[in-house]
Each structure stands twice: as C-alpha cells, then as structure tokens.
PDB file of C-alpha atoms in Angstrom:
ATOM      1  CA  MET A   1       0.254  -0.169  -0.029  1.00 50.00           C
ATOM      2  CA  GLU A   2       1.299   3.213  -1.048  1.00 61.00           C
ATOM      3  CA  GLY A   3       0.758   6.562   0.791  1.00 66.00           C
ATOM      4  CA  LYS A   4       0.335   9.930  -0.364  1.00 72.00           C
ATOM      5  CA  LYS A   5       3.703  12.070  -0.993  1.00 76.00           C
ATOM      6  CA  VAL A   6       3.831  14.917   1.126  1.00 68.00           C
ATOM      7  CA  THR A   7       4.629  18.066  -0.521  1.00 79.00           C
ATOM      8  CA  ARG A   8       6.996  20.537   1.672  1.00 75.00           C
ATOM      9  CA  ARG A   9       3.908  23.321   0.932  1.00 73.00           C
ATOM     10  CA  ASP A  10       1.418  20.767   2.617  1.00 65.00           C
ATOM     11  CA  PHE A  11       3.590  19.974   5.397  1.00 62.00           C
ATOM     12  CA  VAL A  12       3.989  23.961   5.897  1.00 65.00           C
ATOM     13  CA  ARG A  13       0.410  24.393   5.642  1.00 70.00           C
ATOM     14  CA  THR A  14      -0.594  22.025   8.090  1.00 60.00           C
ATOM     15  CA  GLY A  15       2.336  22.974  10.516  1.00 59.00           C
ATOM     16  CA  ALA A  16       1.001  26.478   9.938  1.00 60.00           C
ATOM     17  CA  ALA A  17      -2.680  25.701  10.704  1.00 59.00           C
ATOM     18  CA  ALA A  18      -1.950  23.596  13.508  1.00 57.00           C
ATOM     19  CA  ALA A  19       0.179  26.654  15.354  1.00 56.00           C
ATOM     20  CA  GLY A  20      -2.575  28.832  14.710  1.00 52.00           C
ATOM     21  CA  ALA A  21      -5.201  26.401  16.448  1.00 50.00           C
ATOM     22  CA  LEU A  22      -3.093  26.109  19.243  1.00 48.00           C
ATOM     23  CA  ILE A  23      -2.708  30.319  19.577  1.00 52.00           C
ATOM     24  CA  ALA A  24      -6.318  30.732  19.283  1.00 46.00           C
ATOM     25  CA  GLY A  25      -6.418  28.065  21.883  1.00 44.00           C
ATOM     26  CA  ARG A  26      -4.440  29.524  24.156  1.00 47.00           C
ATOM     27  CA  TRP A  27      -6.307  32.979  23.710  1.00 44.00           C
ATOM     28  CA  LEU A  28      -9.578  31.651  24.294  1.00 43.00           C
ATOM     29  CA  ALA A  29      -8.695  29.936  27.410  1.00 42.00           C
ATOM     30  CA  ALA A  30      -6.903  32.891  28.921  1.00 43.00           C
ATOM     31  CA  CYS A  31     -10.527  35.066  27.879  1.00 46.00           C
ATOM     32  CA  THR A  32     -12.637  33.017  29.504  1.00 44.00           C
ATOM     33  CA  ALA A  33     -10.595  31.808  32.626  1.00 50.00           C
ATOM     34  CA  GLY A  34     -10.634  33.932  35.894  1.00 63.00           C
ATOM     35  CA  GLN A  35     -13.115  34.056  38.629  1.00 76.00           C
ATOM     36  CA  LYS A  36     -16.688  32.229  38.626  1.00 85.00           C
ATOM     37  CA  ARG A  37     -19.633  33.671  37.096  1.00 91.00           C
ATOM     38  CA  TYR A  38     -23.110  33.985  38.613  1.00 94.00           C
ATOM     39  CA  LYS A  39     -25.796  34.374  36.294  1.00 93.00           C
ATOM     40  CA  VAL A  40     -28.771  36.959  37.314  1.00 92.00           C
ATOM     41  CA  ALA A  41     -31.700  38.135  35.882  1.00 87.00           C
ATOM     42  CA  MET A  42     -32.837  41.446  35.300  1.00 87.00           C
ATOM     43  CA  THR A  43     -35.914  43.143  37.281  1.00 85.00           C
ATOM     44  CA  GLY A  44     -37.509  45.723  35.660  1.00 88.00           C
ATOM     45  CA  GLU A  45     -34.499  48.379  34.733  1.00 90.00           C
ATOM     46  CA  THR A  46     -32.641  46.681  37.477  1.00 93.00           C
ATOM     47  CA  VAL A  47     -30.154  43.917  38.435  1.00 94.00           C
ATOM     48  CA  ASN A  48     -30.822  42.061  42.238  1.00 94.00           C
ATOM     49  CA  ILE A  49     -28.265  40.518  43.846  1.00 95.00           C
ATOM     50  CA  PRO A  50     -29.423  39.179  47.124  1.00 96.00           C
ATOM     51  CA  LEU A  51     -26.519  39.295  49.730  1.00 96.00           C
ATOM     52  CA  ASP A  52     -27.470  35.733  51.137  1.00 96.00           C
ATOM     53  CA  THR A  53     -27.453  34.131  48.162  1.00 96.00           C
ATOM     54  CA  TYR A  54     -24.231  35.276  47.394  1.00 96.00           C
ATOM     55  CA  PRO A  55     -22.289  35.960  50.663  1.00 96.00           C
ATOM     56  CA  PHE A  56     -18.982  36.439  49.947  1.00 95.00           C
ATOM     57  CA  LEU A  57     -20.136  39.882  48.781  1.00 96.00           C
ATOM     58  CA  LYS A  58     -20.504  40.823  52.372  1.00 96.00           C
ATOM     59  CA  GLU A  59     -17.011  40.614  53.097  1.00 95.00           C
ATOM     60  CA  THR A  60     -14.387  43.387  52.439  1.00 96.00           C
ATOM     61  CA  TRP A  61     -13.024  43.454  48.638  1.00 96.00           C
ATOM     62  CA  GLY A  62     -15.553  40.285  47.976  1.00 95.00           C
ATOM     63  CA  SER A  63     -16.522  40.543  44.600  1.00 96.00           C
ATOM     64  CA  GLY A  64     -18.090  38.374  41.578  1.00 95.00           C
ATOM     65  CA  ILE A  65     -18.985  38.606  38.313  1.00 95.00           C
ATOM     66  CA  PHE A  66     -22.604  38.620  37.114  1.00 95.00           C
ATOM     67  CA  VAL A  67     -23.709  37.372  33.764  1.00 94.00           C
ATOM     68  CA  VAL A  68     -27.281  39.210  32.922  1.00 91.00           C
ATOM     69  CA  GLU A  69     -29.117  37.310  29.899  1.00 86.00           C
ATOM     70  CA  GLY A  70     -29.264  40.193  27.129  1.00 82.00           C
ATOM     71  CA  HIS A  71     -27.354  42.452  28.774  1.00 86.00           C
ATOM     72  CA  PRO A  72     -23.164  43.464  29.349  1.00 88.00           C
ATOM     73  CA  THR A  73     -21.823  41.145  32.272  1.00 93.00           C
ATOM     74  CA  LEU A  74     -21.082  43.221  35.550  1.00 95.00           C
ATOM     75  CA  ILE A  75     -18.489  42.590  38.277  1.00 95.00           C
ATOM     76  CA  VAL A  76     -19.099  43.646  41.984  1.00 96.00           C
ATOM     77  CA  VAL A  77     -16.552  44.627  44.401  1.00 97.00           C
ATOM     78  CA  ASN A  78     -17.219  45.538  48.048  1.00 97.00           C
ATOM     79  CA  SER A  79     -14.998  48.309  48.728  1.00 96.00           C
ATOM     80  CA  PRO A  80     -14.058  49.946  52.492  1.00 96.00           C
ATOM     81  CA  ASP A  81     -16.038  52.823  50.806  1.00 95.00           C
ATOM     82  CA  GLY A  82     -18.848  50.804  49.633  1.00 96.00           C
ATOM     83  CA  TYR A  83     -20.022  48.688  46.633  1.00 97.00           C
ATOM     84  CA  VAL A  84     -19.008  49.489  43.229  1.00 97.00           C
ATOM     85  CA  ALA A  85     -20.068  47.665  40.116  1.00 97.00           C
ATOM     86  CA  PHE A  86     -18.777  47.971  36.145  1.00 97.00           C
ATOM     87  CA  GLY A  87     -19.601  46.774  32.756  1.00 96.00           C
ATOM     88  CA  ALA A  88     -17.108  43.739  33.322  1.00 95.00           C
ATOM     89  CA  ASN A  89     -15.922  43.815  29.548  1.00 95.00           C
ATOM     90  CA  CYS A  90     -12.141  45.019  28.713  1.00 96.00           C
ATOM     91  CA  THR A  91     -12.943  48.002  26.675  1.00 96.00           C
ATOM     92  CA  HIS A  92      -9.653  46.727  24.396  1.00 95.00           C
ATOM     93  CA  LYS A  93     -11.047  43.428  22.807  1.00 92.00           C
ATOM     94  CA  ARG A  94     -13.881  43.124  25.117  1.00 92.00           C
ATOM     95  CA  CYS A  95     -12.588  39.728  27.222  1.00 93.00           C
ATOM     96  CA  VAL A  96     -13.899  39.796  30.878  1.00 94.00           C
ATOM     97  CA  VAL A  97     -11.782  41.320  33.422  1.00 96.00           C
ATOM     98  CA  ASP A  98     -10.882  40.201  37.118  1.00 95.00           C
ATOM     99  CA  TRP A  99     -10.785  41.511  40.186  1.00 95.00           C
ATOM    100  CA  HIS A 100      -7.531  41.194  42.078  1.00 95.00           C
ATOM    101  CA  THR A 101      -7.439  42.211  45.760  1.00 94.00           C
ATOM    102  CA  ASP A 102      -4.283  42.095  46.173  1.00 95.00           C
ATOM    103  CA  GLU A 103      -2.938  44.289  43.499  1.00 95.00           C
ATOM    104  CA  LYS A 104      -6.846  46.315  44.131  1.00 96.00           C
ATOM    105  CA  ALA A 105      -7.087  46.200  40.330  1.00 96.00           C
ATOM    106  CA  PHE A 106      -9.517  45.012  37.433  1.00 96.00           C
ATOM    107  CA  ILE A 107      -7.237  43.131  34.955  1.00 96.00           C
ATOM    108  CA  CYS A 108      -7.722  41.799  31.727  1.00 95.00           C
ATOM    109  CA  PRO A 109      -6.227  38.022  31.209  1.00 93.00           C
ATOM    110  CA  CYS A 110      -6.079  38.996  27.400  1.00 93.00           C
ATOM    111  CA  HIS A 111      -3.754  41.639  27.093  1.00 92.00           C
ATOM    112  CA  LYS A 112      -3.011  42.642  31.009  1.00 92.00           C
ATOM    113  CA  GLY A 113      -5.068  45.955  30.967  1.00 95.00           C
ATOM    114  CA  ARG A 114      -5.730  47.207  34.351  1.00 97.00           C
ATOM    115  CA  TYR A 115      -8.068  49.643  35.910  1.00 98.00           C
ATOM    116  CA  ASP A 116      -8.400  50.733  39.204  1.00 97.00           C
ATOM    117  CA  ILE A 117     -10.699  50.450  41.729  1.00 97.00           C
ATOM    118  CA  SER A 118     -13.130  53.402  40.150  1.00 96.00           C
ATOM    119  CA  GLY A 119     -12.849  51.531  37.233  1.00 97.00           C
ATOM    120  CA  GLY A 120     -10.482  54.220  35.554  1.00 97.00           C
ATOM    121  CA  VAL A 121      -7.681  52.553  32.991  1.00 97.00           C
ATOM    122  CA  VAL A 122      -4.097  52.610  34.821  1.00 97.00           C
ATOM    123  CA  SER A 123      -2.068  50.661  32.258  1.00 97.00           C
ATOM    124  CA  GLY A 124      -2.416  48.531  29.108  1.00 95.00           C
ATOM    125  CA  PRO A 125      -3.992  48.997  25.704  1.00 96.00           C
ATOM    126  CA  PRO A 126      -7.400  49.490  27.064  1.00 96.00           C
ATOM    127  CA  PRO A 127      -8.905  52.774  25.234  1.00 96.00           C
ATOM    128  CA  ALA A 128     -11.487  53.757  28.142  1.00 97.00           C
ATOM    129  CA  ASN A 129     -12.731  53.277  31.674  1.00 98.00           C
ATOM    130  CA  LEU A 130     -15.061  50.735  32.611  1.00 97.00           C
ATOM    131  CA  PRO A 131     -18.355  51.765  32.726  1.00 97.00           C
ATOM    132  CA  ARG A 132     -19.809  52.330  35.587  1.00 97.00           C
ATOM    133  CA  TYR A 133     -23.612  51.585  37.081  1.00 96.00           C
ATOM    134  CA  LEU A 134     -25.283  52.644  40.362  1.00 97.00           C
ATOM    135  CA  VAL A 135     -25.251  50.078  43.141  1.00 97.00           C
ATOM    136  CA  ALA A 136     -27.761  50.452  46.117  1.00 96.00           C
ATOM    137  CA  GLU A 137     -28.074  48.401  49.555  1.00 96.00           C
ATOM    138  CA  GLU A 138     -31.343  47.706  50.289  1.00 95.00           C
ATOM    139  CA  GLY A 139     -33.495  44.797  52.222  1.00 95.00           C
ATOM    140  CA  GLY A 140     -30.324  42.602  52.101  1.00 95.00           C
ATOM    141  CA  LYS A 141     -29.710  42.831  48.355  1.00 95.00           C
ATOM    142  CA  LEU A 142     -27.885  44.952  46.134  1.00 97.00           C
ATOM    143  CA  ILE A 143     -29.561  47.068  43.412  1.00 96.00           C
ATOM    144  CA  ILE A 144     -27.600  47.612  40.331  1.00 96.00           C
ATOM    145  CA  ALA A 145     -28.573  50.378  37.690  1.00 94.00           C
ATOM    146  CA  LYS A 146     -27.173  51.972  34.725  1.00 87.00           C
ATOM    147  CA  GLY A 147     -25.210  55.198  35.742  1.00 76.00           C
TER     148      GLY A 147
END
C-alpha cells in the first residue's frame, strides 16, 4: 500500500494551521478563565443581587462577576467605601476582567489591561474606562442600575 507523498507546501500549511489553532486556543482560554461567573436576572431596569445568596459580597473586597442575559456582564466589588459595579468587559477587546484584591485592580486576562477601583484605566491597551453602574444596598440585596 502506497501513501500520498507530502509536499513541502502541504507540510508548511499543516504546521501553520496547527500553530494557529494552538495560539487561538490559548487566547480563548485566557479570555474565558478567571473568576467564577453567576447568572442573575434583570428585574425591570435593575439587577437585584441577594447578599444571602452571594455571601462573599458581604466581605470587604469580596467580588463577583454576574452574567445578565441580554445585557452586559457586571463585576461587583465590596470596597471599604461601599459597593461598586462596572461593566465587566475590557474596553480593548471585550474580554471579561477579573478583580485582583491583592493588587486592588481589575485586570484583563487577554492583554493585561489594568483598571483601578474606580474603573479608570491604569495601564495597558484599554482605550476607555470601564462603564460604571449605580449600586444601592436595600433590604439585604444589591440593586444595580445603569449610571
């Protein structure tokens, strides 16, 4: 039985395709890794997050990423000055940022863009600040609305 002869061109194409798949896989893994995400629903114009359901948010510097179907993903942090909430997508390439308590920064896993606790760009490629949301604590829950 005779096999098909592999040309140099076929070999290079296959190698380039494999390298491209490896790079794409690593990029995708970096952009989807990070903090656990929690699904929450909109109630009218707000997102309600019950603190008893997400007790880690009661801790100073506690944080969570909340996926709201049909709306931007949110990241919430309990800072010493109160709760803050932002759109969680980096303004560079839309990867979801993570909160790093040890560095007091939101960091994008894709290109290492950094934002401070007020959502302002500190370094990296992001062209704009994270969009800020209004947060109120009422009746044991966080009520989050567009700012």
